[in-house]
PDB file of C-alpha atoms in Angstrom:
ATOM      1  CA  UNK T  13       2.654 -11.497 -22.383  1.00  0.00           C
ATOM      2  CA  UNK T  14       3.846 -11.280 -18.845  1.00  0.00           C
ATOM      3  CA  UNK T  15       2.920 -14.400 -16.797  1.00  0.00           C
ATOM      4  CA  UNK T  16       2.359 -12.625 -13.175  1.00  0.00           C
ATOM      5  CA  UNK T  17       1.377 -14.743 -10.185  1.00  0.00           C
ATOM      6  CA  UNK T  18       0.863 -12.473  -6.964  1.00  0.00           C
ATOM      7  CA  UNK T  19       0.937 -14.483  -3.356  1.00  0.00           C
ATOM      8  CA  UNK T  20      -0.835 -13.427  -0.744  1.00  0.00           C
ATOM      9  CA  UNK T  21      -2.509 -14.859   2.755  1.00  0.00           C
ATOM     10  CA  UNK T  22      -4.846 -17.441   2.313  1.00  0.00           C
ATOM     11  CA  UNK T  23      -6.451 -15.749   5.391  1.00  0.00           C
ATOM     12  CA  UNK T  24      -6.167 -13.602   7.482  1.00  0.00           C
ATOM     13  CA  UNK T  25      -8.008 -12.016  10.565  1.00  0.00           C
ATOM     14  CA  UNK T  26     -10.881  -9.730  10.372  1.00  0.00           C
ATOM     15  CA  UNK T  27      -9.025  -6.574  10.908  1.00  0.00           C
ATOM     16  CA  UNK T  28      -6.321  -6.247   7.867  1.00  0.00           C
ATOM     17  CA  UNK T  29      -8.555  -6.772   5.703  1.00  0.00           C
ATOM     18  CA  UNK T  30      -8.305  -4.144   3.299  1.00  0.00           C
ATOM     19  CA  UNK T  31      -5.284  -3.282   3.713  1.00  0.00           C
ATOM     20  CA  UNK T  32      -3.204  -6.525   3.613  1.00  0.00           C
ATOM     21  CA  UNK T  33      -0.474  -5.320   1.095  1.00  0.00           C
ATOM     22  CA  UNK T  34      -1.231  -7.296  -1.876  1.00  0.00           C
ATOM     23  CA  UNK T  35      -4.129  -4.673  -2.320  1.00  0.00           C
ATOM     24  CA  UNK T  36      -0.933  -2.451  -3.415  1.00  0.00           C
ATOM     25  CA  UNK T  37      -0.114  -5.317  -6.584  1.00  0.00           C
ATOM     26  CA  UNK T  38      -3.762  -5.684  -7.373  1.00  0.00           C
ATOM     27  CA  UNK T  39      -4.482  -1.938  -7.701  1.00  0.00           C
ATOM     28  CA  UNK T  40      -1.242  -1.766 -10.161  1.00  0.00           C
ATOM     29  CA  UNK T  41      -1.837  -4.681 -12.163  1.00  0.00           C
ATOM     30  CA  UNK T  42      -5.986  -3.529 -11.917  1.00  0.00           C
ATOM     31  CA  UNK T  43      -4.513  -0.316 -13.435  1.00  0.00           C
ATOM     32  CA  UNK T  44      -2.746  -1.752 -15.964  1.00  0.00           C
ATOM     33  CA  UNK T  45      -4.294  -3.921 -17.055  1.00  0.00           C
ATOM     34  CA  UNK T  46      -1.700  -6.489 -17.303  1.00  0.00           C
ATOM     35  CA  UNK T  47      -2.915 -10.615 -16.536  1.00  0.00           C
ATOM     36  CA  UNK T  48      -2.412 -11.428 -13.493  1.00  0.00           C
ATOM     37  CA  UNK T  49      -3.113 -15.166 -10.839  1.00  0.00           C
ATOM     38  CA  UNK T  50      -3.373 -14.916  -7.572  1.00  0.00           C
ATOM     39  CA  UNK T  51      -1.694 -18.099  -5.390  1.00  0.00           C
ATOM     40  CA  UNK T  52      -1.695 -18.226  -1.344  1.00  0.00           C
ATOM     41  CA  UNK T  53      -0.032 -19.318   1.324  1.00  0.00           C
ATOM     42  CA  UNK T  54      -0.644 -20.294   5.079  1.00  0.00           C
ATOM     43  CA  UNK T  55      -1.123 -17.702   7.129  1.00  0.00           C
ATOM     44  CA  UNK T  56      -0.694 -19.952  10.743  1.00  0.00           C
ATOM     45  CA  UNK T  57       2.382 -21.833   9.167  1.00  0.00           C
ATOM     46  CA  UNK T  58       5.364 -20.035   7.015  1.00  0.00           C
ATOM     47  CA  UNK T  59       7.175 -22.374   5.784  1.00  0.00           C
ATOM     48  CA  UNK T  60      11.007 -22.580   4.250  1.00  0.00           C
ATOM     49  CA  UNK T  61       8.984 -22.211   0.808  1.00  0.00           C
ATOM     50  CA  UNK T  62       7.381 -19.162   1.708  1.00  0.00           C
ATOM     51  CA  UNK T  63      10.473 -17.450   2.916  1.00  0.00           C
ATOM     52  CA  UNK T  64      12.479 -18.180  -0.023  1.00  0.00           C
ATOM     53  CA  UNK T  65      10.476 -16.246  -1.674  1.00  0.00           C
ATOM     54  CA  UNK T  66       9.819 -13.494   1.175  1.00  0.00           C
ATOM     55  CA  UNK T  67      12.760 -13.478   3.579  1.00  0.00           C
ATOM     56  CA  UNK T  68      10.825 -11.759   6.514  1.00  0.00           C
ATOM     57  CA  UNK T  69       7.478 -14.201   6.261  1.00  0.00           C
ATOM     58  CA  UNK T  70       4.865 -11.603   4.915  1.00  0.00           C
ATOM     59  CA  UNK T  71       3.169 -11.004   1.882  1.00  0.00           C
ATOM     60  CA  UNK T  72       2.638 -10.314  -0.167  1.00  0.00           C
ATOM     61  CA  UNK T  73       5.446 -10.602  -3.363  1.00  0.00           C
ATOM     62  CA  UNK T  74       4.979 -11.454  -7.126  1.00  0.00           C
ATOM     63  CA  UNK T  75       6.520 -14.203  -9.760  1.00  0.00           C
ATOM     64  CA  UNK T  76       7.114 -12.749 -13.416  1.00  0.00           C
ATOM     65  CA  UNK T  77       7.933 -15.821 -14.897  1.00  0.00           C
ATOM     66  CA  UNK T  78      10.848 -16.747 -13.425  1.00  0.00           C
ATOM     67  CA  UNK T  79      11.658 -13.516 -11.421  1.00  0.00           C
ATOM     68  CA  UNK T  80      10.823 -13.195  -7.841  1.00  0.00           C
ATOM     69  CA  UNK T  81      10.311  -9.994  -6.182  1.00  0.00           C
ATOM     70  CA  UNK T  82       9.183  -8.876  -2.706  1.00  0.00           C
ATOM     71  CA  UNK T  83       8.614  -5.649  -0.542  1.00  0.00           C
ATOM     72  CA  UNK T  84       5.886  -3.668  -2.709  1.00  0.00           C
ATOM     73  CA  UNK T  85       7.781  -0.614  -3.643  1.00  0.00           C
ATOM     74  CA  UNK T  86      10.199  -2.874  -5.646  1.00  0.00           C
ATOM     75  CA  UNK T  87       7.421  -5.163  -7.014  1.00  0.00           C
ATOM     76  CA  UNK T  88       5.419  -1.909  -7.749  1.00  0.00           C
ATOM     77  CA  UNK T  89       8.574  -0.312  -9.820  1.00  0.00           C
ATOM     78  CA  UNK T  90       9.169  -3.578 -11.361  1.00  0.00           C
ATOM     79  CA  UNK T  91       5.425  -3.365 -12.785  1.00  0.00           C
ATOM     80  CA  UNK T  92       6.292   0.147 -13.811  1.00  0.00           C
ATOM     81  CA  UNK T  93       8.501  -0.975 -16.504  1.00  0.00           C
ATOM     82  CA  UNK T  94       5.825  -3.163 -18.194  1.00  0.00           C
ATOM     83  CA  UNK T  95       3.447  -0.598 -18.140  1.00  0.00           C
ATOM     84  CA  UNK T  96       2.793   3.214 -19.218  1.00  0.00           C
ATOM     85  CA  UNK T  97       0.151   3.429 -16.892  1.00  0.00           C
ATOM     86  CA  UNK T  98       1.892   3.093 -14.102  1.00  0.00           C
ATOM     87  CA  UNK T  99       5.010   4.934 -14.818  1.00  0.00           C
ATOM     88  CA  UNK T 100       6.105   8.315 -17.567  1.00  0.00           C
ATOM     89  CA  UNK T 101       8.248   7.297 -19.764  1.00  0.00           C
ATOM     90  CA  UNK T 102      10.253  10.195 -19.948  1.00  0.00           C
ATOM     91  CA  UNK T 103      13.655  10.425 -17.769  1.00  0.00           C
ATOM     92  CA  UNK T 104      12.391  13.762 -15.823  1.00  0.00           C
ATOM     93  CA  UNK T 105       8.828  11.784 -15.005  1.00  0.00           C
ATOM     94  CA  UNK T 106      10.459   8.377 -14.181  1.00  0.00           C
ATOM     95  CA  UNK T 107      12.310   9.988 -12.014  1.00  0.00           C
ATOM     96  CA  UNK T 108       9.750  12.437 -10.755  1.00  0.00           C
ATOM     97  CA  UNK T 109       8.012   8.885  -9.642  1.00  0.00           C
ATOM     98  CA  UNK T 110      10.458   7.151  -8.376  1.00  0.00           C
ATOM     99  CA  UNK T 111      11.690   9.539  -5.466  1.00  0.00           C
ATOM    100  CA  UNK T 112       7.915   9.842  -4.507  1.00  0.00           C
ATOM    101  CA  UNK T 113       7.594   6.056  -4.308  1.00  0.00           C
ATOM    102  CA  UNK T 114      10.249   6.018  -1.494  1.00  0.00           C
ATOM    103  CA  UNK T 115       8.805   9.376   0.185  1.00  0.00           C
ATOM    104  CA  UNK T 116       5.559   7.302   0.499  1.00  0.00           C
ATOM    105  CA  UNK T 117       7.623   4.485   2.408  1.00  0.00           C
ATOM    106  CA  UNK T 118      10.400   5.678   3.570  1.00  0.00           C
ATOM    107  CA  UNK T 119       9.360   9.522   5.307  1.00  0.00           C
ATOM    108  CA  UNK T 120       5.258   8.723   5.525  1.00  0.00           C
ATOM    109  CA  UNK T 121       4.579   5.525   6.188  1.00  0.00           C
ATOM    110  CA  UNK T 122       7.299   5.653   8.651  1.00  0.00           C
ATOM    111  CA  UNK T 123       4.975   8.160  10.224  1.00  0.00           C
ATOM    112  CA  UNK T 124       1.514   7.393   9.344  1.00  0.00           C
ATOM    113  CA  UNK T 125       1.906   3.229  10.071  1.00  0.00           C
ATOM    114  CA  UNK T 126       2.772   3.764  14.016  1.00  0.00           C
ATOM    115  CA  UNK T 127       0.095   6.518  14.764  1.00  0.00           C
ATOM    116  CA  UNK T 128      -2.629   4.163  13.000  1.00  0.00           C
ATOM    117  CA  UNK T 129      -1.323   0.961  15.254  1.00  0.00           C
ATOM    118  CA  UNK T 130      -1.689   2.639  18.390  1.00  0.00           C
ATOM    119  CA  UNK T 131      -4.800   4.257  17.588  1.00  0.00           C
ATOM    120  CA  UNK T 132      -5.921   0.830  16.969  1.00  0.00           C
ATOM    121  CA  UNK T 133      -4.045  -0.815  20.003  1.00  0.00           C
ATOM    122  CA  UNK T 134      -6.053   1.982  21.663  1.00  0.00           C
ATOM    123  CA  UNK T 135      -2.627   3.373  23.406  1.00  0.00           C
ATOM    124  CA  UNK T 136      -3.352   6.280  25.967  1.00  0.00           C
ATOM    125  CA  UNK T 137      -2.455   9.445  24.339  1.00  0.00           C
ATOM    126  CA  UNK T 138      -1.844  11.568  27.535  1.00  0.00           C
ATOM    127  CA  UNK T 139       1.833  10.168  27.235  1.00  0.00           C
ATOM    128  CA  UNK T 140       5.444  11.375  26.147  1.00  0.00           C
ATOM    129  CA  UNK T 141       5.241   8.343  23.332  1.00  0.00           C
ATOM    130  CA  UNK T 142       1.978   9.488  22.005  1.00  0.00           C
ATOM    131  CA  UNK T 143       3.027  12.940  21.195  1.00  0.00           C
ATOM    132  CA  UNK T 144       6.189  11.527  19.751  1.00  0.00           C
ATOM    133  CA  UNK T 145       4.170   9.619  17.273  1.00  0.00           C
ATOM    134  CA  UNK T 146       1.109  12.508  16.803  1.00  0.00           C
ATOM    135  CA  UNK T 147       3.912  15.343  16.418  1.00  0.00           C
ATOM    136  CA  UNK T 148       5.775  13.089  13.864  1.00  0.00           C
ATOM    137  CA  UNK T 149       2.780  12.270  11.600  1.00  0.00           C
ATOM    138  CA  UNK T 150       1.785  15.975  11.881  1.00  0.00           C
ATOM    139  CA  UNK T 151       4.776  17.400  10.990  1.00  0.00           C
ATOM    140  CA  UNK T 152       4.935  14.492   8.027  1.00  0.00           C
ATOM    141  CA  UNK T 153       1.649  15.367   6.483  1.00  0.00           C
ATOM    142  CA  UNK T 154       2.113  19.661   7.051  1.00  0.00           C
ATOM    143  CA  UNK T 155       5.049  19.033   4.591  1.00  0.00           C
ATOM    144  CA  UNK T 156       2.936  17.012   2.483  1.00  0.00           C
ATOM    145  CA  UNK T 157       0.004  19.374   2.280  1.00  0.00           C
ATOM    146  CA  UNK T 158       1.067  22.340   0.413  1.00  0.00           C
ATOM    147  CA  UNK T 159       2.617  19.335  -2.464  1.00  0.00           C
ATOM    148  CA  UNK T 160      -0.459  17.468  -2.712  1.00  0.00           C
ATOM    149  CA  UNK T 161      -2.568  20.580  -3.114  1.00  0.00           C
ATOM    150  CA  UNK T 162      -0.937  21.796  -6.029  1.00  0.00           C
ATOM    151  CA  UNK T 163      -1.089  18.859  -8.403  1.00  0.00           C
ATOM    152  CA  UNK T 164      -3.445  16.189  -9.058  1.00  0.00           C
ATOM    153  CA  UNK T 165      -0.884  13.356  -8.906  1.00  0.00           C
ATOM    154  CA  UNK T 166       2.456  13.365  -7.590  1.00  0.00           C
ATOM    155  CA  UNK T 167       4.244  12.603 -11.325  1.00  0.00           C
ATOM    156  CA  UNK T 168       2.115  14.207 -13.666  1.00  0.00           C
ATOM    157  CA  UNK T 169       0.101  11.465 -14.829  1.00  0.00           C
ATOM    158  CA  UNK T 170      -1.097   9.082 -12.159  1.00  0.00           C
ATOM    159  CA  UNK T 171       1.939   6.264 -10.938  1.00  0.00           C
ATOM    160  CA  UNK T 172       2.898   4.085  -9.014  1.00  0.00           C
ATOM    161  CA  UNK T 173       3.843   6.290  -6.812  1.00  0.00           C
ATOM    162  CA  UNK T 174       0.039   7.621  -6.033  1.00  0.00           C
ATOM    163  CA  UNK T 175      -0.890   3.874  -5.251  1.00  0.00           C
ATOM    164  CA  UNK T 176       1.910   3.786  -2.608  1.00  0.00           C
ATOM    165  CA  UNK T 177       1.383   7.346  -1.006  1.00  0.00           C
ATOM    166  CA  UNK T 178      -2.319   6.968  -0.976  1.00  0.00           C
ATOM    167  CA  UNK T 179      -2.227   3.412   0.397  1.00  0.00           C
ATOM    168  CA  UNK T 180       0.257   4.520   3.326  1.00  0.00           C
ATOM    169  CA  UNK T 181      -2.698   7.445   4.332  1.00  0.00           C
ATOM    170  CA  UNK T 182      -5.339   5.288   4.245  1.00  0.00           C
ATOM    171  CA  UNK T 183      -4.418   3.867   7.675  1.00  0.00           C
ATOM    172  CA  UNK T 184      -4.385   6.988   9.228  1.00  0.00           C
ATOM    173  CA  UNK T 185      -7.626   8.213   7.298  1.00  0.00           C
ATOM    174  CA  UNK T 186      -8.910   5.915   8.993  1.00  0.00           C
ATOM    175  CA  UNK T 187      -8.780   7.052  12.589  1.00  0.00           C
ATOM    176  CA  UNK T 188      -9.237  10.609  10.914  1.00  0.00           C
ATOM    177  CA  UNK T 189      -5.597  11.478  11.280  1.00  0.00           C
ATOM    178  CA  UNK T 190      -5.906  13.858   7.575  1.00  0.00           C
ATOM    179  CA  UNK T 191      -8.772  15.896   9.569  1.00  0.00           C
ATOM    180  CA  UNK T 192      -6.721  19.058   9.394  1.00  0.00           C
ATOM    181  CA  UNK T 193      -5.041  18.239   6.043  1.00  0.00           C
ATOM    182  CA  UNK T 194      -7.931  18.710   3.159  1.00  0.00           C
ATOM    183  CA  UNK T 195      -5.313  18.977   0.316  1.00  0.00           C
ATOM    184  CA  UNK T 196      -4.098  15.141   1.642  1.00  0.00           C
ATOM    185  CA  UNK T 197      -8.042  14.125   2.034  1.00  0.00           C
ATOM    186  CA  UNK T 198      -8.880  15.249  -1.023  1.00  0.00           C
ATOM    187  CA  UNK T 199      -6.076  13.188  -2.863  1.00  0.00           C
ATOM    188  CA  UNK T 200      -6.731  10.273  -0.934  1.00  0.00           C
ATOM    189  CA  UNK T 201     -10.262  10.458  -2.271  1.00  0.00           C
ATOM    190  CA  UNK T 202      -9.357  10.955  -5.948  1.00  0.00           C
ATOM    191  CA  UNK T 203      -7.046   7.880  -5.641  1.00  0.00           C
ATOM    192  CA  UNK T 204      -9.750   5.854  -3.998  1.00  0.00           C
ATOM    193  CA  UNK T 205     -12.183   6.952  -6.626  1.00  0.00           C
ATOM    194  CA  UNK T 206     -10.734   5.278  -9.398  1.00  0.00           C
ATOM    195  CA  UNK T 207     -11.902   1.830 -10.418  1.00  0.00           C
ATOM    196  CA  UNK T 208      -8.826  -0.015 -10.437  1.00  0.00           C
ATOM    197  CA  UNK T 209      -8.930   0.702  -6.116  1.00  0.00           C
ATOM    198  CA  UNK T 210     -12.692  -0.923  -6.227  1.00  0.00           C
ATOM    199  CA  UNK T 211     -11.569  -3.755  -7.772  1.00  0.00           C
ATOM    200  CA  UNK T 212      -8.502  -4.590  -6.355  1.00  0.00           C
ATOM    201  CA  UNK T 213     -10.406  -3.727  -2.631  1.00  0.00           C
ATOM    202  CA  UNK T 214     -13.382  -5.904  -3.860  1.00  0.00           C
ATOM    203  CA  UNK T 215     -10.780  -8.546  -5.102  1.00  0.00           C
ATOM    204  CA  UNK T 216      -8.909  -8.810  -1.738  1.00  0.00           C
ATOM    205  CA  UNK T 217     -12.394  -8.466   0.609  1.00  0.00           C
ATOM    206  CA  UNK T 218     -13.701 -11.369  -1.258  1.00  0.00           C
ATOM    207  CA  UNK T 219     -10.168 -13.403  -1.611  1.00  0.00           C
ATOM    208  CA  UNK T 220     -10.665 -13.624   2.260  1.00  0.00           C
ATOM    209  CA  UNK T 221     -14.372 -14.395   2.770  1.00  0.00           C
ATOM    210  CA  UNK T 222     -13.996 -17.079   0.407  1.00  0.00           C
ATOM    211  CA  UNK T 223     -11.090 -18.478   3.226  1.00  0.00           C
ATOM    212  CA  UNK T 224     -13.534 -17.927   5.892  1.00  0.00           C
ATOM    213  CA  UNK T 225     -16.382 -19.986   3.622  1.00  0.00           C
ATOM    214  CA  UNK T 226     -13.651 -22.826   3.366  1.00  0.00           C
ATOM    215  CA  UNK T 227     -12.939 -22.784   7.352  1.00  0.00           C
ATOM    216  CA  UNK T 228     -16.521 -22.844   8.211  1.00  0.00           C
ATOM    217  CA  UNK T 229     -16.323 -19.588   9.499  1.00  0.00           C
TER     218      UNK T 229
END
């Protein structure tokens, strides 16, 4: 049996929550079903511990015995080979998963991350920059449409790579950026749906109240 230990935050701010990253590891490992411990680490002070294990100082990344592994498309692929729940075992649907895990960080979230922070930063949108960033998620997600609309998950069988691409639109579903995109709504939803998401949401919401219970918060 795998001996997995994700790290995450041992706080963070109101406003993450949700969608600090680890979410990503505990909906695979949720979906699994694989054993899992959670550790933490500071969240005011990253130490030279923290970033050996995550050279940039985030979170989160995951120990598999004596295997370290950060940024979660890598740690989400490395699950994928313990697990036929999370990835087809067949050489056309491993593949089939794979390019869609780095279409979910590499050509959406690079879209869908920077429209969600300034509609949370509250930037004007009356300005060249904003229409940069509102044409570039637009044109993103009208190339995504017409794909999500004509399967129920992106490999076949639901993957990895559904956890990554519907994590990366949940930002942006947030400030109703899928309004005019019910084919990406709708998949978003049917991701959401499953139990795994609950728990693993559940997990991390009450991760962090516990924090603010032990800071007197």
């Amino acid at each position: 049996m795998a001996d997995l230990t994700l790290t995450t935050f041992n706080w963070v701010p109101d406003a993450p929550r949700g969608f600090v990253r680890d979410l990503r590891v505990r909906w695979a490992l949720e979906e699994a079903g694989l054993p899992y411990h959670v550790a933490s680490v500071p969240f005011e002070d990253r130490g030279p511990a923290h970033i050996a294990h995550q050279p940039f100082g985030q979170v989160p990344w995951l120990t598999d015995g004596d295997i370290s592994i950060f940024e979660t498309g890598a740690i989400l692929l490395h699950l994928g080979g313990l697990s036929e729940k999370l990835m087809p075992t067949d050489p056309r649907g491993r593949t089939e998963a794979t390019k869609w895990v780095f279409a979910a960080l590499n050509s959406v979230e690079m879209a869908s991350l920077p429209w969600a922070m300034s509609q949370f930063m509250g930037h004007p949108t009356d300005t060249p920059a904003w229409k940069f960033v509102d044409d570039f998620l637009k044109l993103r997600l009208k190339h995504l449409e017409p794909v999500l609309g004509s399967r129920e998950w992106l490999a076949g069988s639901f993957s990895v790579a559904d956890i990554l691409m519907a994590d990366v639109l949940r930002p942006a579903d947030g400030f109703d950026g899928l309004m005019d995109h019910p084919a990406c709504r709708a998949y978003l939803a049917r991701a959401t749906a499953r139990p795994a998401f609950a728990k693993a949401h559940a997990d991390q919401m009450a991760h962090f109240a516990m924090a603010d219970a032990r800071r007197g918060a």
